[in-house]
GROMACS .gro file of C-alpha atoms in nm:
model
  203
    1UNK     CA    1  -2.543  -1.200   0.200
    2UNK     CA    2  -2.179  -1.313   0.209
    3UNK     CA    3  -1.904  -1.119   0.358
    4UNK     CA    4  -1.695  -0.974   0.172
    5UNK     CA    5  -1.333  -1.111   0.206
    6UNK     CA    6  -1.024  -0.881   0.176
    7UNK     CA    7  -0.694  -1.065   0.223
    8UNK     CA    8  -0.380  -0.842   0.341
    9UNK     CA    9  -0.037  -0.950   0.276
   10UNK     CA   10   0.186  -0.844   0.594
   11UNK     CA   11   0.519  -0.889   0.474
   12UNK     CA   12   0.663  -0.676   0.768
   13UNK     CA   13   0.540  -0.692   1.177
   14UNK     CA   14   0.607  -0.339   1.248
   15UNK     CA   15   0.360  -0.254   0.938
   16UNK     CA   16   0.099  -0.370   0.999
   17UNK     CA   17  -0.351  -0.292   0.878
   18UNK     CA   18  -0.385  -0.097   1.159
   19UNK     CA   19  -0.603   0.187   1.096
   20UNK     CA   20  -0.744   0.008   0.745
   21UNK     CA   21  -0.936  -0.277   1.007
   22UNK     CA   22  -1.142  -0.033   1.149
   23UNK     CA   23  -1.167   0.036   0.802
   24UNK     CA   24  -1.270  -0.251   0.631
   25UNK     CA   25  -1.468  -0.405   0.938
   26UNK     CA   26  -1.764  -0.488   0.778
   27UNK     CA   27  -1.503  -0.754   0.509
   28UNK     CA   28  -1.385  -1.071   0.621
   29UNK     CA   29  -1.019  -1.032   0.660
   30UNK     CA   30  -0.786  -1.313   0.573
   31UNK     CA   31  -0.435  -1.206   0.671
   32UNK     CA   32  -0.128  -1.317   0.495
   33UNK     CA   33   0.211  -1.369   0.669
   34UNK     CA   34   0.497  -1.516   0.396
   35UNK     CA   35   0.814  -1.396   0.616
   36UNK     CA   36   0.624  -1.682   0.885
   37UNK     CA   37   0.587  -1.911   0.579
   38UNK     CA   38   0.202  -1.869   0.441
   39UNK     CA   39   0.161  -1.988   0.134
   40UNK     CA   40   0.115  -1.628  -0.071
   41UNK     CA   41  -0.220  -1.670  -0.274
   42UNK     CA   42  -0.329  -1.701  -0.612
   43UNK     CA   43  -0.560  -1.423  -0.780
   44UNK     CA   44  -0.819  -1.637  -0.743
   45UNK     CA   45  -0.876  -1.708  -0.386
   46UNK     CA   46  -0.772  -1.327  -0.234
   47UNK     CA   47  -1.117  -1.291  -0.292
   48UNK     CA   48  -1.265  -0.929  -0.368
   49UNK     CA   49  -1.001  -0.738  -0.294
   50UNK     CA   50  -0.668  -0.710  -0.227
   51UNK     CA   51  -0.415  -0.490   0.079
   52UNK     CA   52   0.009  -0.556   0.016
   53UNK     CA   53   0.131  -0.329   0.341
   54UNK     CA   54   0.488  -0.220   0.384
   55UNK     CA   55   0.800  -0.271   0.478
   56UNK     CA   56   1.110  -0.225   0.562
   57UNK     CA   57   1.299  -0.417   0.272
   58UNK     CA   58   1.359  -0.309  -0.011
   59UNK     CA   59   1.101  -0.349  -0.333
   60UNK     CA   60   1.338  -0.541  -0.569
   61UNK     CA   61   1.473  -0.726  -0.183
   62UNK     CA   62   1.375  -1.094  -0.387
   63UNK     CA   63   1.721  -1.287  -0.255
   64UNK     CA   64   1.656  -1.202   0.140
   65UNK     CA   65   1.267  -1.186   0.115
   66UNK     CA   66   1.213  -1.450  -0.224
   67UNK     CA   67   0.790  -1.344  -0.151
   68UNK     CA   68   0.850  -0.999  -0.347
   69UNK     CA   69   0.849  -1.186  -0.681
   70UNK     CA   70   0.507  -1.416  -0.609
   71UNK     CA   71   0.350  -1.042  -0.399
   72UNK     CA   72   0.467  -0.884  -0.790
   73UNK     CA   73   0.369  -1.150  -0.932
   74UNK     CA   74  -0.005  -1.184  -0.759
   75UNK     CA   75  -0.057  -0.781  -0.909
   76UNK     CA   76  -0.047  -0.771  -1.204
   77UNK     CA   77  -0.293  -1.068  -1.132
   78UNK     CA   78  -0.525  -0.781  -1.010
   79UNK     CA   79  -0.424  -0.576  -1.286
   80UNK     CA   80  -0.534  -0.813  -1.560
   81UNK     CA   81  -0.855  -0.926  -1.407
   82UNK     CA   82  -0.995  -0.585  -1.212
   83UNK     CA   83  -0.925  -0.764  -0.872
   84UNK     CA   84  -0.952  -0.419  -0.618
   85UNK     CA   85  -0.631  -0.335  -0.535
   86UNK     CA   86  -0.377  -0.150  -0.215
   87UNK     CA   87  -0.051  -0.072  -0.256
   88UNK     CA   88   0.124   0.063   0.059
   89UNK     CA   89   0.454   0.243   0.055
   90UNK     CA   90   0.645  -0.070  -0.029
   91UNK     CA   91   0.291  -0.257  -0.160
   92UNK     CA   92   0.297   0.094  -0.408
   93UNK     CA   93   0.668   0.070  -0.482
   94UNK     CA   94   0.631  -0.355  -0.523
   95UNK     CA   95   0.295  -0.305  -0.791
   96UNK     CA   96   0.496   0.032  -0.965
   97UNK     CA   97   0.796  -0.291  -1.032
   98UNK     CA   98   0.531  -0.512  -1.065
   99UNK     CA   99   0.385  -0.318  -1.392
  100UNK     CA  100   0.650  -0.220  -1.597
  101UNK     CA  101   0.725   0.092  -1.379
  102UNK     CA  102   0.983   0.187  -1.152
  103UNK     CA  103   1.201   0.222  -0.794
  104UNK     CA  104   1.496   0.343  -0.678
  105UNK     CA  105   1.669   0.262  -0.371
  106UNK     CA  106   1.780   0.507  -0.122
  107UNK     CA  107   1.649   0.778  -0.331
  108UNK     CA  108   1.814   1.152  -0.393
  109UNK     CA  109   1.556   1.343  -0.227
  110UNK     CA  110   1.586   1.188   0.146
  111UNK     CA  111   1.407   0.986   0.406
  112UNK     CA  112   1.023   1.094   0.358
  113UNK     CA  113   0.948   1.098   0.744
  114UNK     CA  114   0.624   1.262   0.965
  115UNK     CA  115   0.342   1.409   0.822
  116UNK     CA  116   0.348   1.546   0.493
  117UNK     CA  117   0.120   1.729   0.255
  118UNK     CA  118  -0.064   1.533  -0.114
  119UNK     CA  119  -0.142   1.772  -0.323
  120UNK     CA  120  -0.362   1.648  -0.547
  121UNK     CA  121  -0.369   1.666  -0.924
  122UNK     CA  122  -0.622   1.786  -1.175
  123UNK     CA  123  -0.717   1.385  -1.216
  124UNK     CA  124  -0.781   1.304  -0.870
  125UNK     CA  125  -1.073   1.464  -0.885
  126UNK     CA  126  -1.251   1.222  -1.035
  127UNK     CA  127  -1.102   0.913  -0.886
  128UNK     CA  128  -1.344   0.693  -0.792
  129UNK     CA  129  -1.148   0.593  -0.496
  130UNK     CA  130  -0.974   0.919  -0.340
  131UNK     CA  131  -1.155   1.219  -0.554
  132UNK     CA  132  -1.418   1.265  -0.283
  133UNK     CA  133  -1.048   1.283  -0.073
  134UNK     CA  134  -0.907   1.502  -0.323
  135UNK     CA  135  -1.184   1.817  -0.355
  136UNK     CA  136  -1.174   1.794   0.033
  137UNK     CA  137  -0.891   1.851   0.164
  138UNK     CA  138  -0.588   1.993  -0.112
  139UNK     CA  139  -0.364   1.908   0.050
  140UNK     CA  140  -0.384   1.653   0.234
  141UNK     CA  141  -0.170   1.603   0.537
  142UNK     CA  142  -0.019   1.232   0.589
  143UNK     CA  143   0.180   1.013   0.761
  144UNK     CA  144   0.536   0.905   0.552
  145UNK     CA  145   0.831   0.670   0.656
  146UNK     CA  146   1.048   0.573   0.341
  147UNK     CA  147   1.396   0.579   0.261
  148UNK     CA  148   1.313   0.417  -0.138
  149UNK     CA  149   1.086   0.551  -0.378
  150UNK     CA  150   0.895   0.557  -0.696
  151UNK     CA  151   1.138   0.646  -0.946
  152UNK     CA  152   0.924   0.636  -1.284
  153UNK     CA  153   0.487   0.472  -1.317
  154UNK     CA  154   0.443   0.257  -1.547
  155UNK     CA  155   0.332   0.307  -1.901
  156UNK     CA  156  -0.019   0.429  -1.894
  157UNK     CA  157  -0.102   0.472  -1.475
  158UNK     CA  158  -0.270   0.777  -1.374
  159UNK     CA  159  -0.078   1.059  -1.108
  160UNK     CA  160  -0.268   1.076  -0.818
  161UNK     CA  161  -0.083   1.280  -0.594
  162UNK     CA  162   0.235   1.441  -0.496
  163UNK     CA  163   0.425   1.653  -0.193
  164UNK     CA  164   0.698   1.883  -0.254
  165UNK     CA  165   0.937   1.574  -0.174
  166UNK     CA  166   0.831   1.274  -0.393
  167UNK     CA  167   0.602   1.364  -0.674
  168UNK     CA  168   0.459   0.995  -0.706
  169UNK     CA  169   0.286   0.981  -0.374
  170UNK     CA  170  -0.116   0.822  -0.573
  171UNK     CA  171  -0.144   0.752  -0.877
  172UNK     CA  172  -0.354   0.402  -1.021
  173UNK     CA  173  -0.252   0.164  -1.234
  174UNK     CA  174  -0.583  -0.007  -1.499
  175UNK     CA  175  -0.916   0.052  -1.332
  176UNK     CA  176  -0.892  -0.063  -1.004
  177UNK     CA  177  -0.563  -0.027  -0.878
  178UNK     CA  178  -0.395   0.175  -0.635
  179UNK     CA  179  -0.089   0.263  -0.470
  180UNK     CA  180  -0.006   0.529  -0.171
  181UNK     CA  181   0.352   0.569  -0.086
  182UNK     CA  182   0.213   0.717   0.259
  183UNK     CA  183   0.056   0.543   0.495
  184UNK     CA  184  -0.295   0.550   0.545
  185UNK     CA  185  -0.278   0.313   0.772
  186UNK     CA  186  -0.036   0.445   1.074
  187UNK     CA  187  -0.169   0.506   1.371
  188UNK     CA  188  -0.011   0.639   1.692
  189UNK     CA  189   0.066   0.328   1.798
  190UNK     CA  190   0.287   0.274   1.462
  191UNK     CA  191   0.490   0.463   1.571
  192UNK     CA  192   0.505   0.441   1.914
  193UNK     CA  193   0.871   0.177   2.038
  194UNK     CA  194   0.710  -0.085   2.196
  195UNK     CA  195   0.382  -0.059   2.147
  196UNK     CA  196   0.195  -0.425   2.127
  197UNK     CA  197   0.113  -0.586   1.803
  198UNK     CA  198  -0.240  -0.569   1.750
  199UNK     CA  199  -0.394  -0.860   1.573
  200UNK     CA  200  -0.630  -0.844   1.291
  201UNK     CA  201  -0.907  -1.119   1.259
  202UNK     CA  202  -0.828  -1.446   0.968
  203UNK     CA  203  -1.107  -1.589   0.823
   0.00000   0.00000   0.00000
């Protein structure tokens, strides 16, 4: 049986796949780095799933980061085609905006950083991705680092988790696309200044 292929869009070198690489190490991981000139793939080329990682840019900074519209369009295509999709922090904000939601730039509650508790909604209990975690860990302490935030979820999105500071921490769009405002991929080394970059496997 052929290995599953997961495409990862890395939006900034300081926000790598990190711990999630171990979580999907049975897959072939194709890392796309648009900031180095890599082309954003079409939905037919992402393989069996897509992960869109974080970054320091705004989800609406198209002039400075011209690949962002293509990433948003790809995410919509994945939602429509029911290709499994995970958006992390900036990736979650891109997913929300792409599907008709809004983000708040420099959101009024301010920086959410360090460890925060995600409290699961009743809908999370039966969610196919987060259900098991929601049933055993409520609240769930998670690493967080963001100024911008998801303001309004897309129509039809399901809210799965919130923190005390920001409501829209975890959500699902359609059947197989999820956004998380926090950083499930972040290891201690990610936050440690001067850490070496850990390269990901590529096909």
